[in-house]
Coordinates of C-alpha atoms and ligand atoms in Angstrom, one line a residue:
M47 CA -4.7 28.7 -14.1
T48 CA -7.3 27.4 -11.6
A49 CA -6.0 25.1 -8.8
P50 CA -6.5 21.4 -9.6
R51 CA -9.2 19.6 -7.7
H52 CA -7.2 17.2 -5.5
F53 CA -8.8 14.5 -3.4
L54 CA -6.4 14.0 -0.5
D55 CA -8.5 13.8 2.6
L56 CA -12.2 14.0 3.4
W57 CA -11.8 16.7 6.0
R58 CA -10.6 19.2 3.3
H59 CA -13.9 19.0 1.5
H60 CA -17.3 20.6 2.1
A61 CA -20.1 18.3 3.1
T62 CA -22.0 19.3 -0.1
T63 CA -19.1 18.2 -2.3
L64 CA -18.8 14.8 -0.5
R65 CA -22.6 14.3 -0.7
A66 CA -22.5 15.2 -4.4
I67 CA -19.8 12.5 -5.0
L68 CA -21.7 9.9 -3.0
D69 CA -25.0 10.6 -4.8
D70 CA -23.3 10.5 -8.1
A71 CA -21.7 7.2 -7.3
K72 CA -25.2 5.7 -6.4
A73 CA -26.6 7.1 -9.7
R74 CA -23.8 5.8 -11.8
K75 CA -24.1 2.4 -10.3
A76 CA -27.9 2.3 -10.8
A77 CA -27.5 3.5 -14.4
R78 CA -25.4 0.6 -15.5
I79 CA -27.1 -2.4 -13.8
G80 CA -26.7 -5.4 -16.1
W81 CA -24.0 -3.7 -18.2
P82 CA -20.7 -5.5 -18.8
H83 CA -17.9 -4.1 -16.5
G84 CA -16.0 -2.7 -19.4
A85 CA -18.9 -0.6 -20.9
V86 CA -18.5 3.1 -20.8
D87 CA -21.0 5.3 -19.0
A88 CA -23.3 7.3 -21.3
D89 CA -21.8 10.7 -20.4
A90 CA -18.2 9.5 -20.6
P91 CA -16.9 12.4 -18.4
A92 CA -13.3 11.3 -18.7
A93 CA -13.3 10.8 -22.5
G94 CA -9.7 11.6 -23.7
R95 CA -8.3 11.7 -20.1
T96 CA -5.6 9.5 -18.7
L97 CA -5.1 8.5 -15.0
A98 CA -1.7 7.6 -13.7
M99 CA -1.8 5.1 -10.8
I100 CA 1.3 4.8 -8.6
F101 CA 1.6 2.0 -6.0
E102 CA 4.4 2.1 -3.4
K103 CA 2.5 -0.6 -1.5
N104 CA 0.5 -3.7 -2.4
S105 CA -3.1 -3.5 -3.6
T106 CA -5.8 -5.5 -5.1
R107 CA -9.0 -3.4 -4.8
T108 CA -7.5 0.0 -5.3
R109 CA -5.5 -1.0 -8.3
F110 CA -8.3 -2.7 -10.2
S111 CA -11.1 -0.4 -9.1
F112 CA -9.2 2.7 -10.2
D113 CA -8.3 1.1 -13.5
A114 CA -11.9 -0.1 -14.0
A115 CA -13.2 3.3 -13.0
I116 CA -11.2 5.4 -15.5
R117 CA -12.2 3.0 -18.3
Q118 CA -15.9 3.2 -17.4
L119 CA -15.6 7.0 -17.5
G120 CA -14.3 6.8 -21.0
G121 CA -10.7 7.4 -20.2
S122 CA -7.6 5.3 -19.9
G123 CA -5.1 4.4 -17.1
I124 CA -1.4 3.8 -16.7
I125 CA -0.3 1.8 -13.6
S126 CA 3.2 1.6 -12.2
T127 CA 4.8 0.6 -8.9
G128 CA 6.9 3.2 -7.3
S129 CA 9.9 0.9 -7.4
D130 CA 9.7 0.7 -11.2
M131 CA 9.9 4.5 -11.4
Q132 CA 12.7 6.8 -10.8
I133 CA 11.2 7.8 -7.4
G134 CA 12.2 4.3 -6.5
R135 CA 15.8 5.3 -6.8
G136 CA 15.7 8.9 -5.5
E137 CA 14.1 11.2 -8.1
T138 CA 12.2 13.8 -6.2
I139 CA 8.4 13.7 -5.8
E140 CA 8.3 17.3 -7.1
D141 CA 10.1 16.4 -10.4
T142 CA 7.8 13.4 -10.7
A143 CA 4.8 15.6 -10.3
R144 CA 6.0 18.1 -12.9
T145 CA 6.7 15.4 -15.4
L146 CA 3.4 13.5 -14.9
S147 CA 1.4 16.7 -15.0
R148 CA 2.6 17.1 -18.7
M149 CA 1.6 13.6 -19.6
V150 CA -1.6 12.6 -17.8
D151 CA -4.8 14.3 -16.5
A152 CA -4.8 13.0 -12.9
V153 CA -2.5 11.0 -10.6
M154 CA -3.5 8.5 -7.9
L155 CA -0.9 7.6 -5.4
R156 CA -0.7 4.8 -2.8
T157 CA 2.2 5.4 -0.4
D158 CA 3.5 4.7 3.1
D159 CA 4.2 8.3 3.7
H160 CA 1.4 10.9 3.7
A161 CA 3.9 13.7 3.3
K162 CA 4.7 12.3 -0.2
L163 CA 1.1 12.7 -1.2
E164 CA 1.0 16.3 0.0
T165 CA 4.2 17.1 -1.8
L166 CA 3.0 15.5 -5.0
A167 CA -0.2 17.5 -4.8
A168 CA 1.6 20.8 -4.1
A169 CA 3.9 20.3 -7.2
A170 CA 1.3 18.8 -9.6
S171 CA -0.8 20.9 -11.9
V172 CA -3.3 18.1 -12.4
P173 CA -5.6 16.5 -9.7
V174 CA -3.9 14.1 -7.2
I175 CA -6.0 11.4 -5.5
N176 CA -5.1 9.6 -2.2
G177 CA -5.2 5.8 -2.9
L178 CA -4.2 5.1 0.8
T179 CA -1.4 6.5 2.9
D180 CA -0.2 5.6 6.4
K181 CA -2.6 8.3 7.6
S182 CA -5.8 7.9 5.7
H183 CA -7.8 6.1 3.1
P184 CA -10.7 8.4 1.9
C185 CA -11.8 6.5 -1.2
Q186 CA -12.6 3.5 1.0
I187 CA -15.0 5.5 3.2
I188 CA -17.0 6.8 0.2
A189 CA -17.5 3.3 -1.0
D190 CA -18.4 2.0 2.5
L191 CA -20.9 4.8 3.1
Q192 CA -22.4 4.1 -0.3
A193 CA -22.9 0.4 0.7
L194 CA -24.4 1.5 4.0
E195 CA -26.8 4.0 2.5
E196 CA -27.9 1.4 -0.1
H197 CA -28.8 -1.0 2.6
R198 CA -29.9 1.2 5.5
G199 CA -30.8 4.5 4.1
P200 CA -29.3 8.0 4.8
V201 CA -26.2 7.7 7.0
A202 CA -27.0 11.0 8.9
G203 CA -28.1 10.0 12.4
Q204 CA -26.8 6.4 12.1
T205 CA -24.1 5.1 14.5
I206 CA -21.0 3.4 13.0
A207 CA -18.9 1.5 15.5
W208 CA -15.2 0.9 14.8
V209 CA -13.5 -2.1 16.5
G210 CA -9.7 -2.4 16.5
D211 CA -6.8 -0.2 15.4
G212 CA -7.2 3.6 15.3
N213 CA -5.5 3.5 11.9
N214 CA -5.6 5.1 8.5
V215 CA -9.1 3.8 7.6
C216 CA -10.4 4.7 11.0
A217 CA -8.9 8.3 10.4
S218 CA -10.9 8.7 7.3
Y219 CA -14.1 7.6 9.1
I220 CA -13.3 10.3 11.7
H221 CA -12.9 12.8 8.9
A222 CA -16.2 11.8 7.4
A223 CA -18.3 11.9 10.6
A224 CA -19.1 15.6 10.7
K225 CA -19.4 15.8 6.9
F226 CA -22.0 13.1 6.7
G227 CA -23.6 13.5 10.2
F228 CA -23.1 10.0 11.6
K229 CA -22.1 9.1 15.1
F230 CA -18.7 7.3 15.2
T231 CA -17.7 5.2 18.2
I232 CA -14.2 3.7 18.3
A233 CA -13.2 0.8 20.5
C234 CA -9.5 0.3 20.5
P235 CA -6.6 -0.7 22.8
A236 CA -5.0 2.2 24.8
A237 CA -1.8 1.9 22.7
Y238 CA -3.5 2.1 19.3
Q239 CA -5.8 5.2 19.6
P240 CA -6.7 7.4 16.6
N241 CA -4.7 10.5 15.8
A242 CA -5.5 13.2 18.4
D243 CA -5.4 16.0 15.7
D244 CA -8.1 14.1 13.7
L245 CA -10.3 13.8 16.7
R246 CA -9.9 17.4 17.6
R247 CA -10.7 18.7 14.2
A248 CA -13.7 16.4 13.8
R249 CA -15.1 17.4 17.2
G250 CA -14.5 21.1 16.4
E251 CA -16.7 20.6 13.3
G252 CA -19.4 19.1 15.5
A253 CA -18.8 15.5 14.9
A254 CA -20.0 13.0 17.6
V255 CA -16.9 10.8 17.9
I256 CA -16.3 8.7 21.0
V257 CA -13.2 6.7 21.8
T258 CA -13.5 3.9 24.3
H259 CA -11.6 0.7 25.2
D260 CA -15.0 -1.1 25.9
L261 CA -15.9 -2.7 22.6
R262 CA -19.3 -3.9 23.8
A263 CA -20.2 -0.3 24.8
A264 CA -19.0 1.0 21.4
V265 CA -21.0 -1.6 19.5
R266 CA -24.3 -1.5 21.6
G267 CA -27.2 -0.5 19.3
A268 CA -24.8 0.5 16.4
D269 CA -26.2 0.4 12.8
C270 CA -22.9 -0.6 11.3
V271 CA -19.8 -2.3 12.8
V272 CA -16.4 -1.9 11.0
S273 CA -13.1 -3.6 11.5
D274 CA -9.8 -3.7 9.8
A275 CA -6.5 -5.7 9.9
W276 CA -4.7 -5.6 13.2
V277 CA -1.5 -5.3 11.3
S278 CA -1.5 -2.7 8.5
M279 CA 1.0 -2.6 5.7
S280 CA 3.3 -0.1 7.4
D281 CA 3.3 -1.9 10.8
L282 CA 6.4 -3.7 12.0
D283 CA 5.2 -4.6 15.6
H284 CA 3.3 -7.7 14.4
Q285 CA 3.6 -9.8 17.6
E286 CA 2.8 -6.9 20.0
R287 CA -0.3 -6.2 17.9
L288 CA -1.6 -9.7 17.9
I289 CA -1.5 -9.6 21.7
A290 CA -3.0 -6.1 22.1
F291 CA -5.8 -6.7 19.6
A292 CA -6.8 -10.3 20.7
P293 CA -9.9 -9.0 22.7
F294 CA -10.9 -6.8 19.8
Q295 CA -12.4 -9.4 17.4
V296 CA -15.7 -8.9 15.8
D297 CA -17.6 -12.1 16.3
E298 CA -21.3 -13.2 16.2
N299 CA -21.7 -12.5 19.9
L300 CA -20.4 -8.9 19.5
M301 CA -22.6 -8.3 16.4
A302 CA -25.6 -9.4 18.6
S303 CA -25.2 -6.3 20.8
A304 CA -25.4 -4.1 17.7
A305 CA -28.9 -3.1 16.3
P306 CA -30.8 -6.2 15.2
D307 CA -30.4 -5.4 11.5
A308 CA -26.8 -4.0 11.8
V309 CA -24.4 -4.4 8.9
F310 CA -20.7 -5.3 9.0
L311 CA -18.0 -3.6 6.9
H312 CA -14.3 -4.2 6.4
C313 CA -12.1 -2.6 3.7
L314 CA -10.3 -5.9 3.0
P315 CA -8.0 -7.8 2.9
A316 CA -9.4 -9.6 5.9
H317 CA -7.9 -12.1 8.3
R318 CA -10.5 -14.5 9.4
G319 CA -10.0 -15.6 13.0
E320 CA -8.1 -12.3 13.9
E321 CA -10.1 -9.1 13.6
V322 CA -13.3 -10.9 12.4
T323 CA -14.7 -14.3 12.4
A324 CA -15.6 -16.1 9.3
G325 CA -19.2 -16.3 10.5
V326 CA -19.5 -12.5 10.5
I327 CA -17.6 -11.6 7.4
D328 CA -19.1 -14.4 5.4
G329 CA -22.5 -14.0 7.1
P330 CA -25.8 -12.3 6.2
Q331 CA -24.9 -9.0 7.9
S332 CA -21.7 -8.5 5.9
L333 CA -21.6 -5.9 3.1
V334 CA -17.9 -6.3 2.3
W335 CA -18.4 -7.4 -1.2
E336 CA -20.9 -4.6 -1.9
A337 CA -18.4 -2.1 -0.5
A338 CA -15.5 -3.6 -2.6
E339 CA -17.6 -3.3 -5.7
N340 CA -18.5 0.3 -4.7
R341 CA -14.8 1.2 -4.9
V342 CA -15.3 1.4 -8.6
H343 CA -18.5 3.4 -8.4
A344 CA -17.2 5.8 -5.7
Q345 CA -13.9 6.4 -7.4
K346 CA -15.6 7.1 -10.8
S347 CA -17.5 9.9 -9.0
I348 CA -14.3 11.1 -7.3
L349 CA -12.6 11.2 -10.6
A350 CA -15.6 12.9 -12.2
W351 CA -15.4 15.5 -9.5
C352 CA -11.7 16.0 -10.0
F353 CA -12.4 16.6 -13.7
G354 CA -15.1 19.1 -12.9
A355 CA -18.0 16.9 -14.0
V356 CA -19.6 16.6 -10.5
G357 CA -20.2 19.2 -7.8
Ligands
CP235 N1 -9.4 -1.8 0.7 C1 -8.3 -1.7 -0.1 O1 -7.8 -0.6 -0.3 O2 -7.8 -2.8 -0.6 P1 -6.4 -3.0 -1.5 O3 -5.3 -2.9 -0.4 O4 -6.5 -4.4 -2.0 O5 -6.3 -2.0 -2.5
NVA236 N1 -5.2 -0.5 7.3 C1 -4.9 -1.3 6.1 C2 -5.8 -1.0 5.0 C3 -5.7 -1.8 3.8 C4 -6.6 -1.5 2.7 C5 -3.5 -1.0 5.7 O1 -3.1 0.2 5.7 O2 -2.7 -1.9 5.4

């Protein structure tokens, strides 16, 4: 039996695979302009397939985009929270993986513990997809890069500036930098730096990734500025974070030091007045709604790749 095509982290994949997924997402989006959201793509690459979606944490975009995605590919989805399942009362991840592998064709997991995702994938005989963990959020970055390329052309050679927490979303940008050939500058407080192993691996692959505490230096001339919540779902140090991140807000003044036609991205949910001002996220440079929509298109192509229909 061939190994299932898991989609756990961007660093695990060849650049050509990720490029094929991104290009497929653009093509699928273009092919259905004007169609109702529920219409099935002409090639229906997931016809007869079922996707299980397990959420151990809250979600709006990931939940609805994966469900919409599998339907648009001609398949069907089953959504559950972890607490409704037996894993919520101690059944092992391995037994869950073995059971689901006999009932569905792929499993998406959102969890607080990246190790659970890895365990699920190791024990599953069907593809497992990372729908966000404490360590990474790869699906978001494919959708973001799709929006960026749609508005500013090929991402290779562009500079993306991250402002704020060196968190899970930031990690997946680091993983993507060498694969897609963009420069990634990160401005973060000293206590909230990105994972050192992620930085080492990316730089070892030739990625231009810079970490600084000077947000103006990070953003200067950037093609794209990205921020995320100061307090992620797994974070308990709420008050400390609000203090540490106070200087790391993306406002109109900071955007003015990026390239004149720079764009703004944020995975959402956003906190206006904290990591970003309303003027930026609701302003003309913001691509956040395009990127949110692209979660559907990007994940369709990730699913199609998992099912062997792409790449
Ligand atoms: N960006 C993102 O993953 O959003 P949700 O938490 O709403 O799924
Ligand atoms: N960093 C955020 C992303 C939410 C989509 C979190 O983990 O809560």
